[in-house]
Tab-separated table of C-alpha atoms in Angstrom:
chain	number	residue	atom	x	y	z
A	484	MET	CA	149.728	27.590	-62.739
A	485	GLN	CA	151.585	25.501	-65.292
A	486	THR	CA	155.330	25.851	-65.713
A	487	TYR	CA	157.704	24.190	-68.143
A	488	ILE	CA	160.659	22.315	-66.696
A	489	ILE	CA	163.854	21.934	-68.728
A	490	LEU	CA	164.946	18.390	-69.456
A	491	SER	CA	168.259	19.433	-70.925
A	492	SER	CA	170.258	22.397	-72.165
A	493	SER	CA	173.090	22.871	-74.632
A	494	TYR	CA	175.145	25.535	-76.395
A	495	ASP	CA	175.017	26.610	-80.031
A	496	LYS	CA	178.126	27.343	-82.125
A	497	GLY	CA	178.173	30.939	-80.906
A	498	GLY	CA	178.235	29.896	-77.271
A	499	LYS	CA	174.619	30.889	-76.638
A	500	ILE	CA	172.774	28.857	-74.018
A	501	VAL	CA	169.950	26.887	-75.667
A	502	LEU	CA	166.982	25.896	-73.492
A	503	LYS	CA	163.621	24.318	-74.224
A	504	ASN	CA	161.454	26.824	-72.367
A	505	ILE	CA	160.775	30.400	-73.509
A	506	VAL	CA	161.230	33.546	-71.413
A	507	ILE	CA	159.759	36.946	-72.264
A	508	SER	CA	161.861	39.798	-70.889
A	509	ILE	CA	159.958	43.096	-70.825
A	510	GLY	CA	161.613	46.458	-70.333
A	511	ARG	CA	159.182	49.357	-70.129
A	512	GLU	CA	158.676	53.070	-69.888
A	513	TYR	CA	156.520	54.225	-66.994
A	514	GLY	CA	152.946	54.640	-68.170
A	515	SER	CA	153.396	52.517	-71.298
A	516	GLY	CA	151.455	49.643	-69.741
A	517	GLY	CA	154.450	47.303	-69.751
A	518	LYS	CA	153.717	45.810	-66.331
A	519	TYR	CA	150.034	45.195	-67.120
A	520	ILE	CA	150.911	43.833	-70.571
A	521	GLY	CA	153.460	41.420	-69.087
A	522	LYS	CA	151.035	40.128	-66.473
A	523	GLU	CA	148.241	39.743	-69.016
A	524	VAL	CA	150.538	37.879	-71.448
A	525	ALA	CA	151.564	35.508	-68.650
A	526	LYS	CA	147.946	34.984	-67.609
A	527	ARG	CA	146.837	34.116	-71.138
A	528	LEU	CA	149.834	31.812	-71.707
A	529	ASN	CA	149.327	30.191	-68.280
A	530	ILE	CA	152.905	30.906	-67.189
A	531	ASN	CA	154.343	32.890	-64.285
A	532	CYS	CA	155.083	36.622	-64.371
A	533	TYR	CA	157.870	37.957	-62.169
A	534	ASP	CA	157.936	41.605	-61.159
A	535	LYS	CA	158.157	42.342	-57.410
A	536	GLU	CA	157.999	38.556	-57.053
A	537	LEU	CA	161.714	38.565	-57.908
A	538	ILE	CA	162.423	40.359	-54.620
A	539	GLN	CA	160.366	37.794	-52.745
A	540	LYS	CA	162.329	34.966	-54.354
A	541	ILE	CA	165.651	36.564	-53.381
A	542	TYR	CA	164.409	37.022	-49.822
A	543	GLU	CA	163.123	33.440	-49.522
A	544	LYS	CA	166.415	31.986	-50.704
A	545	ASN	CA	168.915	34.351	-49.092
A	546	GLY	CA	167.114	35.940	-46.161
A	547	GLY	CA	168.313	39.377	-45.066
A	548	ASN	CA	166.304	42.570	-44.790
A	549	TYR	CA	163.294	42.514	-47.130
A	550	SER	CA	162.703	46.273	-46.929
A	551	LYS	CA	166.341	46.882	-47.928
A	552	LEU	CA	165.941	44.652	-50.975
A	553	LEU	CA	162.914	46.721	-51.986
A	554	GLU	CA	164.930	49.918	-51.604
A	555	TYR	CA	167.487	48.631	-54.117
A	556	ASP	CA	164.899	47.345	-56.591
A	557	GLU	CA	165.682	49.007	-59.967
A	558	MET	CA	167.406	51.771	-58.045
A	559	LYS	CA	170.960	53.098	-58.073
A	560	LYS	CA	171.553	54.330	-54.530
A	561	ASN	CA	172.814	57.847	-53.929
A	562	LYS	CA	176.452	57.659	-52.751
A	563	MET	CA	175.840	59.976	-49.803
A	564	LEU	CA	172.888	57.865	-48.632
A	565	LYS	CA	174.954	54.685	-48.915
A	566	THR	CA	177.735	56.273	-46.860
A	567	MET	CA	175.268	57.266	-44.155
A	568	GLU	CA	173.909	53.719	-44.032
A	569	LEU	CA	177.381	52.247	-43.713
A	570	LEU	CA	178.289	54.716	-40.960
A	571	SER	CA	175.136	53.819	-39.040
A	572	GLY	CA	176.922	50.679	-37.851
A	573	ILE	CA	173.823	48.526	-38.342
A	574	PRO	CA	174.882	45.433	-40.390
A	575	GLU	CA	171.548	45.030	-42.140
A	576	ASN	CA	171.927	48.531	-43.568
A	577	ALA	CA	175.373	47.835	-45.008
A	578	PHE	CA	173.991	46.574	-48.296
A	579	GLU	CA	175.847	47.175	-51.555
A	580	ASP	CA	174.519	47.679	-55.089
A	581	ASP	CA	176.760	44.875	-56.350
A	582	GLN	CA	175.494	42.436	-53.735
A	583	TYR	CA	171.898	43.151	-54.699
A	584	GLN	CA	172.693	42.740	-58.390
A	585	VAL	CA	174.495	39.422	-57.906
A	586	LEU	CA	171.399	38.080	-56.152
A	587	MET	CA	169.111	39.471	-58.852
A	588	ASP	CA	171.267	38.054	-61.669
A	589	SER	CA	171.331	34.563	-60.180
A	590	THR	CA	167.580	34.587	-59.480
A	591	ILE	CA	166.714	35.623	-63.042
A	592	LYS	CA	169.073	33.046	-64.558
A	593	GLU	CA	167.611	30.280	-62.381
A	594	LEU	CA	164.132	31.175	-63.610
A	595	ALA	CA	165.260	31.226	-67.257
A	596	GLU	CA	166.744	27.769	-66.791
A	597	SER	CA	163.706	26.262	-65.102
A	598	GLU	CA	160.473	27.572	-66.618
A	599	SER	CA	158.736	29.569	-69.292
A	600	CYS	CA	157.829	32.927	-67.776
A	601	VAL	CA	157.588	36.687	-68.162
A	602	ILE	CA	160.184	38.823	-66.376
A	603	ILE	CA	159.509	42.524	-65.923
A	604	GLY	CA	162.511	44.884	-66.050
A	605	ARG	CA	165.497	44.415	-63.670
A	606	ASN	CA	167.962	44.495	-66.582
A	607	SER	CA	166.782	40.978	-67.475
A	608	ASN	CA	167.444	41.445	-71.193
A	609	ASN	CA	171.157	41.946	-70.467
A	610	ILE	CA	171.349	39.352	-67.719
A	611	LEU	CA	169.968	36.798	-70.190
A	612	LYS	CA	171.779	38.048	-73.293
A	613	ASP	CA	173.544	34.676	-73.737
A	614	TYR	CA	170.273	32.721	-73.588
A	615	LYS	CA	168.684	31.885	-76.935
A	616	ASN	CA	165.327	31.101	-75.320
A	617	VAL	CA	164.672	34.740	-74.385
A	618	ILE	CA	162.428	37.165	-76.279
A	619	LYS	CA	163.669	40.632	-75.340
A	620	ILE	CA	160.999	43.319	-75.633
A	621	PHE	CA	160.955	47.015	-74.747
A	622	ILE	CA	157.545	48.676	-74.423
A	623	TYR	CA	157.355	52.433	-74.772
A	624	SER	CA	155.131	55.159	-76.145
A	625	ASN	CA	155.949	58.253	-78.181
A	626	ASP	CA	152.554	59.611	-77.104
A	627	LEU	CA	153.199	61.418	-73.822
A	628	GLU	CA	149.498	62.077	-73.253
A	629	PHE	CA	148.775	58.340	-73.560
A	630	LYS	CA	151.181	57.570	-70.701
A	631	VAL	CA	150.126	60.459	-68.487
A	632	LYS	CA	146.403	59.737	-68.868
A	633	ARG	CA	146.909	56.045	-68.058
A	634	LYS	CA	148.623	56.917	-64.790
A	635	MET	CA	146.045	59.573	-63.943
A	636	GLU	CA	143.300	56.962	-64.240
A	637	ILE	CA	145.099	54.022	-62.639
A	638	GLU	CA	146.715	55.866	-59.727
A	639	ASN	CA	144.177	58.671	-59.320
A	640	LEU	CA	146.802	61.370	-59.928
A	641	SER	CA	146.520	64.907	-61.197
A	642	TYR	CA	148.047	65.676	-64.589
A	643	GLU	CA	151.015	67.411	-62.957
A	644	GLU	CA	151.567	64.552	-60.481
A	645	ALA	CA	151.432	61.914	-63.210
A	646	LEU	CA	153.820	63.859	-65.456
A	647	LYS	CA	156.306	64.385	-62.615
A	648	ARG	CA	156.194	60.718	-61.596
A	649	LEU	CA	156.628	59.635	-65.204
A	650	LYS	CA	159.786	61.698	-65.593
A	651	ASN	CA	161.238	60.679	-62.217
A	652	ILE	CA	160.629	56.936	-62.534
A	653	ASP	CA	161.925	56.731	-66.103
A	654	LYS	CA	165.014	58.657	-65.001
A	655	GLN	CA	165.476	56.226	-62.101
A	656	ARG	CA	165.070	53.163	-64.322
A	657	ARG	CA	167.471	54.515	-66.928
A	658	LYS	CA	170.084	55.303	-64.263
A	659	TYR	CA	169.785	51.834	-62.732
A	660	TYR	CA	169.862	50.018	-66.078
A	661	GLU	CA	172.824	51.906	-67.505
A	662	ASN	CA	174.772	51.642	-64.245
A	663	VAL	CA	174.376	47.853	-64.265
A	664	SER	CA	174.734	47.173	-67.995
A	665	LYS	CA	177.564	49.708	-68.538
A	666	ASN	CA	177.795	49.531	-72.356
A	667	SER	CA	174.071	49.310	-73.063
A	668	ASN	CA	171.521	52.132	-73.094
A	669	TRP	CA	168.024	51.747	-71.652
A	670	GLY	CA	165.535	51.383	-74.491
A	671	ASP	CA	168.255	51.166	-77.162
A	672	ARG	CA	167.237	48.833	-79.996
A	673	LYS	CA	170.564	46.973	-79.776
A	674	GLY	CA	169.532	45.445	-76.457
A	675	TYR	CA	166.133	44.120	-77.558
A	676	ASP	CA	164.526	41.944	-80.211
A	677	PHE	CA	161.366	44.061	-80.403
A	678	LEU	CA	160.563	47.678	-79.535
A	679	ILE	CA	156.799	48.167	-79.303
A	680	ASP	CA	154.920	51.474	-78.997
A	681	SER	CA	151.891	50.401	-76.946
A	682	SER	CA	149.914	53.513	-77.902
A	683	VAL	CA	149.828	52.480	-81.584
A	684	LEU	CA	147.872	49.230	-81.204
A	685	GLY	CA	146.583	49.900	-77.701
A	686	ILE	CA	147.255	47.826	-74.596
A	687	GLU	CA	145.139	44.752	-75.392
A	688	LYS	CA	146.319	44.493	-79.000
A	689	THR	CA	149.904	44.785	-77.788
A	690	VAL	CA	149.215	41.779	-75.558
A	691	ASP	CA	147.921	39.923	-78.634
A	692	LEU	CA	151.043	40.853	-80.590
A	693	ILE	CA	153.423	39.554	-77.914
A	694	ILE	CA	151.480	36.306	-77.653
A	695	ASP	CA	151.771	35.917	-81.442
A	696	ILE	CA	155.536	36.473	-81.136
A	697	TYR	CA	155.735	33.894	-78.335
A	698	ASN	CA	153.797	31.327	-80.376
A	699	HIS	CA	156.102	31.930	-83.322
A	700	TYR	CA	159.164	31.280	-81.147
A	701	GLN	CA	157.634	27.995	-79.996
A	702	LYS	CA	157.701	26.765	-83.591
A	703	ILE	CA	161.339	27.630	-84.250
């Protein structure tokens, strides 16, 4: 798979980091198709897409407990659970939210500085807010039935199961995002360049739209 290596970087007058490659950061509501859309965009552009692969990169570089990294992925840990882990006396369990986020921040920044790619979630739009080479997109849908039916088909869930999972995962993502970004709200237009309702054009046409946006950025 082709990647694009930076030859140089600089800063504009506003202090923004200017790089030659282009990164697409995709935030998404559960069931909106954001993950599939991101992977399909990357496939068609012949660039890498990083979702759970971000955890693998952190693990490869820093070691530690892989299962613990997965537990913290886009998750704000319950304080009582964290206390129980710390009291267990097992060092590998004594893992802090801040430690995880420092590793995630540095991994995402390294990717933004080394290749064109798609990054799914993980607060990447805020982590890369000072990078001018980033297209920040949030994919959602105002059509609840669209999201529920997608998850029913993809994950073989009942309507009730899909609806419950949709509410729980979006709540989890919002809690994680707003805990990390502090002054920014999940899905708020101020944190993104484009907000796209995937149910309006449909999944494949939304892929086409993002590729058109990417190609436009290449010409700037």
